[in-house]
Short mmCIF file of C-alpha atoms and ligand atoms in Angstrom, two decimals:
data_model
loop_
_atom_site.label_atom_id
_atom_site.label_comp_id
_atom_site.label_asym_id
_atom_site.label_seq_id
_atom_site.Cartn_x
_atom_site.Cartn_y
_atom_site.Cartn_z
CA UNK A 30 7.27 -13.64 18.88
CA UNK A 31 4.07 -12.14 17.36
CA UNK A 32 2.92 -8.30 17.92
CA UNK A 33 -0.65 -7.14 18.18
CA UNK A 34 -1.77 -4.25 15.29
CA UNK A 35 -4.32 -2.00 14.87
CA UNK A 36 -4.64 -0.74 10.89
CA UNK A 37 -6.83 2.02 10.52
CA UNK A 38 -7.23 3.56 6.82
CA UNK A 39 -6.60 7.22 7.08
CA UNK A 40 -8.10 7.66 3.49
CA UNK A 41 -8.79 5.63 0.55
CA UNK A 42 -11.17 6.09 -2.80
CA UNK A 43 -14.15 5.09 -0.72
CA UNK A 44 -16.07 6.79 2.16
CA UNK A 45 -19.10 5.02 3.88
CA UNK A 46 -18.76 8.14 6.54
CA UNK A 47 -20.44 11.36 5.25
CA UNK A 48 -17.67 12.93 8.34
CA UNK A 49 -14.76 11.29 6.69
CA UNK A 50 -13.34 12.35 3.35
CA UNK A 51 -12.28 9.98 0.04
CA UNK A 52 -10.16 10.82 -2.51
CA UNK A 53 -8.20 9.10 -5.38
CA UNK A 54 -5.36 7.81 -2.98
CA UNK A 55 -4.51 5.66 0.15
CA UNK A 56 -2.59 6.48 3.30
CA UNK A 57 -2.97 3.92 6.91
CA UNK A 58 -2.36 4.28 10.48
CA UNK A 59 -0.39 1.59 12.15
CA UNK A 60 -0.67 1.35 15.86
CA UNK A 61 1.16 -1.78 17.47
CA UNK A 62 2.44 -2.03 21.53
CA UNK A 63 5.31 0.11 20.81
CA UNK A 64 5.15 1.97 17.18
CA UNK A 65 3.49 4.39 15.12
CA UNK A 66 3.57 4.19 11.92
CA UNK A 67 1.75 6.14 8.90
CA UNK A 68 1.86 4.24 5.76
CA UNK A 69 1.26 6.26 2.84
CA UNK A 70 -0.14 9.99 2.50
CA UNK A 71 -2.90 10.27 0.18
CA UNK A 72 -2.73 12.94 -2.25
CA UNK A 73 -4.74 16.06 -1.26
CA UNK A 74 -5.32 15.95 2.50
CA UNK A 75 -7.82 13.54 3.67
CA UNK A 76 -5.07 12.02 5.80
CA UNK A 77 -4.66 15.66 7.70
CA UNK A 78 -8.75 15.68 8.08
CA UNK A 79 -9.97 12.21 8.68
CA UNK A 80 -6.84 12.17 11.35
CA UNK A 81 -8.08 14.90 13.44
CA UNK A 82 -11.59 13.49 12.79
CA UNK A 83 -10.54 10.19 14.26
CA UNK A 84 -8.11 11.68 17.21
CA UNK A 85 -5.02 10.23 15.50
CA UNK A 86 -2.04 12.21 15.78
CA UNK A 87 0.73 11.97 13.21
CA UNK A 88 3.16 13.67 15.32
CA UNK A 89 3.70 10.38 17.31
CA UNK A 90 4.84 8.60 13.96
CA UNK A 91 7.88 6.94 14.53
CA UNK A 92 8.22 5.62 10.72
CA UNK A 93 6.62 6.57 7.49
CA UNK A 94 6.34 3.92 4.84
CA UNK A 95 6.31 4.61 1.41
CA UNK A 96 4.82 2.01 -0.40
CA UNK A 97 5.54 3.89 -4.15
CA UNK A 98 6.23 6.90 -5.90
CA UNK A 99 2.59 7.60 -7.08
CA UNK A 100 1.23 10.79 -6.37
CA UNK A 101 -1.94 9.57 -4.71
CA UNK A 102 0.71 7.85 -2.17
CA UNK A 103 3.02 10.69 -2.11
CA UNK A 104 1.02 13.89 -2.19
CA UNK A 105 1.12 14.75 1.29
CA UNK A 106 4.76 14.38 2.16
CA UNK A 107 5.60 17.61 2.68
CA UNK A 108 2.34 18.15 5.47
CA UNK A 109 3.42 15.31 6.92
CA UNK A 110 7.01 16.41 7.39
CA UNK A 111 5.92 19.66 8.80
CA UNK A 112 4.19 17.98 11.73
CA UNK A 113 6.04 15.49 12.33
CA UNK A 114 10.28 15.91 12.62
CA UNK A 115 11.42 12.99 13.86
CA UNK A 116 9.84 9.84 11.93
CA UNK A 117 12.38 7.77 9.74
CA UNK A 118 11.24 7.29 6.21
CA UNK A 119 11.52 3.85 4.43
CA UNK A 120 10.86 3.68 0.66
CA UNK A 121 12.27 1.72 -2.51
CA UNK A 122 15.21 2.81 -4.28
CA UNK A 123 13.69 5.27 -7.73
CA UNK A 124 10.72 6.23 -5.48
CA UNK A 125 11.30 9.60 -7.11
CA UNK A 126 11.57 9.24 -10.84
CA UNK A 127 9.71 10.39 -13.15
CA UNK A 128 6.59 8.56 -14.63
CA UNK A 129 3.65 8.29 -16.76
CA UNK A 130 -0.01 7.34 -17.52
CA UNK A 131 -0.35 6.88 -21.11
CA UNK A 132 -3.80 5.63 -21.98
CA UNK A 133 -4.80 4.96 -25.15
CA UNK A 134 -6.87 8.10 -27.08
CA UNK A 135 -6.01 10.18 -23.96
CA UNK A 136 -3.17 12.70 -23.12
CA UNK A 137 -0.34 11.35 -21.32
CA UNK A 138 -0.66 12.03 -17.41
CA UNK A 139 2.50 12.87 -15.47
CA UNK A 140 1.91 10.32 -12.32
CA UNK A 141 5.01 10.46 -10.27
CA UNK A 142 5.23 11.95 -6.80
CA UNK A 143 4.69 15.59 -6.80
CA UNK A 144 7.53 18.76 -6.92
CA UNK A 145 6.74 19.57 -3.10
CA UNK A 146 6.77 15.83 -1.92
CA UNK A 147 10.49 16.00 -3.58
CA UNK A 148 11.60 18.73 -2.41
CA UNK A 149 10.54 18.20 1.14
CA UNK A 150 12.00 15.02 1.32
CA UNK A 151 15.44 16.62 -0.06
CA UNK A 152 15.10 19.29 2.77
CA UNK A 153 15.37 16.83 5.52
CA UNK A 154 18.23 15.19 6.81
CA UNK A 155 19.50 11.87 4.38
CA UNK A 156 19.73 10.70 7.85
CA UNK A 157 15.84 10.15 8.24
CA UNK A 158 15.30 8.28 4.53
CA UNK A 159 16.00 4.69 4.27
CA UNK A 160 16.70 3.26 1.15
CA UNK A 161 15.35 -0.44 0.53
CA UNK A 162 16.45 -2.61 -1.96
CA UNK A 163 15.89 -6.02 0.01
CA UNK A 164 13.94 -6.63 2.76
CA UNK A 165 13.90 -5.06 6.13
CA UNK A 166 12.34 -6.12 9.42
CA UNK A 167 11.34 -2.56 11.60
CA UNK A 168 10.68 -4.85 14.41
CA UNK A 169 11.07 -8.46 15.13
CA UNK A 170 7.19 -8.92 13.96
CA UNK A 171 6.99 -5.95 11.54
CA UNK A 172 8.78 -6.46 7.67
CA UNK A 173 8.91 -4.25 4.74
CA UNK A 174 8.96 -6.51 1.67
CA UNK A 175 11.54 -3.82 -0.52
CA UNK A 176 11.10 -4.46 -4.19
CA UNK A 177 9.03 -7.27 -5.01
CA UNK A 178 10.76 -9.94 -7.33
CA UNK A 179 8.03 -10.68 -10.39
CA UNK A 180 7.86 -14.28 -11.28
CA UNK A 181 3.84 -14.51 -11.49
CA UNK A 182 3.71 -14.61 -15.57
CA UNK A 183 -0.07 -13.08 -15.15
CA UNK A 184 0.59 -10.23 -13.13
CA UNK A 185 1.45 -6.68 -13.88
CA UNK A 186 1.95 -3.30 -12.85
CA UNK A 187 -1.44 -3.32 -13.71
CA UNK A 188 -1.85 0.09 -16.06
CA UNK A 189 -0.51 1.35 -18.98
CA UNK A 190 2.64 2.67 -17.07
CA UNK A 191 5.69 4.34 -18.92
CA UNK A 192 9.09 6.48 -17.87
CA UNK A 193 7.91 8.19 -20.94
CA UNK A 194 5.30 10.22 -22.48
CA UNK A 195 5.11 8.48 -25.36
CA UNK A 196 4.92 4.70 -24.34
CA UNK A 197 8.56 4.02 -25.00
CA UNK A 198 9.92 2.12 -22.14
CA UNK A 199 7.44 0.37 -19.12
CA UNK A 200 8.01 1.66 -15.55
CA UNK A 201 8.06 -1.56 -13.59
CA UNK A 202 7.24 0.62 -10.74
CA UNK A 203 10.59 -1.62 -8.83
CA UNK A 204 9.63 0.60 -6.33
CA UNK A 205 6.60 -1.14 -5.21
CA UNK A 206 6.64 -2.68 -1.87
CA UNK A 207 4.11 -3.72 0.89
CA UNK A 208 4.38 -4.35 4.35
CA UNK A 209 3.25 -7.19 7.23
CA UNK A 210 2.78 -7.83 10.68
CA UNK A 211 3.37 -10.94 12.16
CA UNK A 212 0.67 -11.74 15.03
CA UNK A 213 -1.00 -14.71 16.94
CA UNK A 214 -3.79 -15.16 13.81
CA UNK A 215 -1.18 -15.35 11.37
CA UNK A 216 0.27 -12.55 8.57
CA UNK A 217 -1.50 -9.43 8.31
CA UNK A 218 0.08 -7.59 5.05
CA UNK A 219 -0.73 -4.19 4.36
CA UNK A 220 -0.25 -3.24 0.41
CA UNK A 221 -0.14 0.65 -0.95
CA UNK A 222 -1.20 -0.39 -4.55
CA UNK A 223 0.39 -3.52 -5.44
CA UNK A 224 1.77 -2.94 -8.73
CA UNK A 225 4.35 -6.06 -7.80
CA UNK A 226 0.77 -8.36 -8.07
CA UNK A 227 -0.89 -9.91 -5.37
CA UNK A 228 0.25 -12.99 -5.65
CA UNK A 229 4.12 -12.30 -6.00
CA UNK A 230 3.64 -9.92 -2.80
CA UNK A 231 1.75 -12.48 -0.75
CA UNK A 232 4.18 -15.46 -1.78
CA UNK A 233 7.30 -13.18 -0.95
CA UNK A 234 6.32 -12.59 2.33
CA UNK A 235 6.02 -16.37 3.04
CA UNK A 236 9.03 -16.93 2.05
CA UNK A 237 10.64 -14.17 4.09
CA UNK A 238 8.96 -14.69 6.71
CA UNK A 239 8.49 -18.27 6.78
CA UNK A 240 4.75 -17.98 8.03
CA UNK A 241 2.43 -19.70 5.67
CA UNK A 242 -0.47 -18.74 7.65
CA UNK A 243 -2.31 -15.64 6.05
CA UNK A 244 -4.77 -13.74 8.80
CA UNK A 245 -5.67 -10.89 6.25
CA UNK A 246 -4.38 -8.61 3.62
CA UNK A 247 -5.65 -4.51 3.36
CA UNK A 248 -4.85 -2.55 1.59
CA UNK A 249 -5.14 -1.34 -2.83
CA UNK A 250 -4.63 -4.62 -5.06
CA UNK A 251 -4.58 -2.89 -8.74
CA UNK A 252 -6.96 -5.69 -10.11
CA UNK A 253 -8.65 -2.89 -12.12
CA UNK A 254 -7.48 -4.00 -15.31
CA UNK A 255 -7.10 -7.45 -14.58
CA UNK A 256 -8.32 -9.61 -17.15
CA UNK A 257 -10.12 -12.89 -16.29
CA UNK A 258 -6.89 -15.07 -16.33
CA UNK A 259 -5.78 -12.80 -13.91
CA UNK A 260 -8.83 -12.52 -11.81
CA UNK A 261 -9.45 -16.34 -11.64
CA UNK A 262 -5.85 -16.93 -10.75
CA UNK A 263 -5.83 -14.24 -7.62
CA UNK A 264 -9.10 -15.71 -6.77
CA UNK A 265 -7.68 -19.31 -6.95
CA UNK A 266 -4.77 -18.18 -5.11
CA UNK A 267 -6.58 -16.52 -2.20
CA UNK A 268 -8.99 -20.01 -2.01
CA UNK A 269 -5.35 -21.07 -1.13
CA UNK A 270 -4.46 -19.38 1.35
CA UNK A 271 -7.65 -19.55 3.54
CA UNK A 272 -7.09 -16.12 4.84
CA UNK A 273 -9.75 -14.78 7.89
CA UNK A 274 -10.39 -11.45 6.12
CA UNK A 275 -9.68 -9.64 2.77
CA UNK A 276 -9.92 -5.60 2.35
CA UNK A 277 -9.35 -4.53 -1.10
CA UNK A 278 -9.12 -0.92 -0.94
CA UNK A 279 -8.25 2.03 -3.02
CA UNK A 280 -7.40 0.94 -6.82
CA UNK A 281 -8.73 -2.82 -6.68
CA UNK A 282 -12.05 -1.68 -8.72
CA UNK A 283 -15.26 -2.07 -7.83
CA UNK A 284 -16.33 -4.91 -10.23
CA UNK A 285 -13.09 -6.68 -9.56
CA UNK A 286 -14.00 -6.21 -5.45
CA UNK A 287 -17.65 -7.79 -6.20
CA UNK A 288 -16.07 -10.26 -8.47
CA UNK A 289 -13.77 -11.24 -5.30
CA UNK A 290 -17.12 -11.15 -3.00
CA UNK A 291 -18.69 -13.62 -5.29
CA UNK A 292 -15.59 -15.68 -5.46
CA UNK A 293 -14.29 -15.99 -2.08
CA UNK A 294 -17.26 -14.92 0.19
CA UNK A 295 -19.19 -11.58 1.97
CA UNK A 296 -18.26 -12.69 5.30
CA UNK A 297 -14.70 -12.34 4.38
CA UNK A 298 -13.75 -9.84 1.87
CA UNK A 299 -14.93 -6.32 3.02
CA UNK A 300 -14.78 -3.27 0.56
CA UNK A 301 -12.41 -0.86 2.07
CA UNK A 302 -12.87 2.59 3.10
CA UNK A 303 -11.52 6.04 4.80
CA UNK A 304 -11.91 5.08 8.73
CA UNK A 305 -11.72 0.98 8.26
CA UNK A 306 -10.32 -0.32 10.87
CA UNK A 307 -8.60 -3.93 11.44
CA UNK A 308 -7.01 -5.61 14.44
CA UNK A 309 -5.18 -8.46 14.62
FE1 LIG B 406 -2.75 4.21 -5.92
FE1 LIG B 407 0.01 3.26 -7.70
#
């Protein structure tokens, strides 16, 4: 069984399109024979615009993915949920702790999903909100990976990332997960930011799905911090895999995207942006 899929990005960091707004954050649109599906929300509302700019409606969602608890992912829950009263919501278990940016020489920045997302997500029925702490299949051809196990020794969350203020303990961010679609060309995975690593995503949905064959991945890949071990050894790993297309979007970095271009090729990795589009 395969499915056919249609990911658009509904915003992202990037705009090529003067009509189409960017902003720090990352939200898709999912179409496939039978679902709808919204994948993130952004943070301040380019989803709501660049929707009704490209004549999607989020009312038809069936499902809402959360792919982590950041506020660039999370920001636009509660718009969301007051369009749209019927889509389930899948997310990792802790999707709504608290959590931290503390950079070096810079104030600590509170980067967990925002009061309102919270509280509208607490105002709907628990019915709606699903859980995951393993995988789940939506459909036959459609899989959430749940929480990503890390066995990659040279991948991170990417960022200095803390459940503190004061860089006591790490946040893991456990809560990361991704998604794919299984189709005639092979996986197409769809990551939020990938704080799990490329890699470790990629690899565990092979083995879940036991499809080796990679069609493309879209979607933010965190490798702006990556240090060269860790850039040579994504790169080396995505030689592997032969895949037809690669869309780093959102929080892969620009010199880490033109790094990737050199590396793997222009005529398959294309820089990501608000109103991308990719069927498989
Ligand atoms: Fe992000
Ligand atoms: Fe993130």
């Amino acid at each position: 069984m395969s499915t056919s899929v249609k990911i658009t990005v509904l915003v992202d960091t990037e705009s090529f399109d003067e009509n189409l707004a960017k902003e720090h954050g990352f939200s898709a649109w999912i179409e496939t024979e039978d679902r709808h599906i919204l994948f993130d929300t952004g943070q301040i509302g380019g989803m709501l615009s660049n929707a009704q700019r490209l004549n999607i409606d989020l009312k038809q969602a069936d499902t809402l993915v959360l792919s982590h608890g950041h506020f660039d992912h999370t920001g636009q829950i509660p718009q969301f949920l007051a369009l749209n009263d019927h889509a389930r919501i899948y997310c990792c278990y802790n999707l709504d702790i608290t959590r931290y940016s503390c950079k070096i020489g810079t104030a600590p920045r509170s980067i967990g999903m925002p009061e309102a997302s919270r509280q509208a997500l607490s105002d709907i029925s628990s019915n709606r909100i699903c859980e995951l702490g393993t995988p789940r299949y939506l459909t036959p051809e459609i899989g959430l990976t749940g929480p990503v196990p890390r066995n990659s020794p040279l991948e991170d969350t990417g960022g200095p990332f803390f459940l503190d203020d004061h860089r006591g303990v790490d946040d893991l961010i456990e809560d990361d997960q991704s998604m794919w679609f299984e189709t005639d060309k092979g996986l197409l995975i769809l990551l939020g930011c990938c704080h799990a690593g490329l890699v470790n995503t990629v690899e565990y949905i092979k083995q879940i799905s036991g499809i080796d064959r990679i069609h493309g991945i879209i979607g933010g890949m965190h490798l702006v911090n990556a240090d060269e071990a860790r850039l040579q050894y994504t790169f080396d790993n995505m030689k592997r895999w032969k895949p037809d297309i690669l869309i780093p979007c959102h929080c892969t970095g620009a010199t880490p995207v033109a790094r990737m271009i050199e590396a793997i090729g222009s005529d398959i990795v294309k820089w990501g942006c608000s109103g991308y589009t990719v069927k498989a």
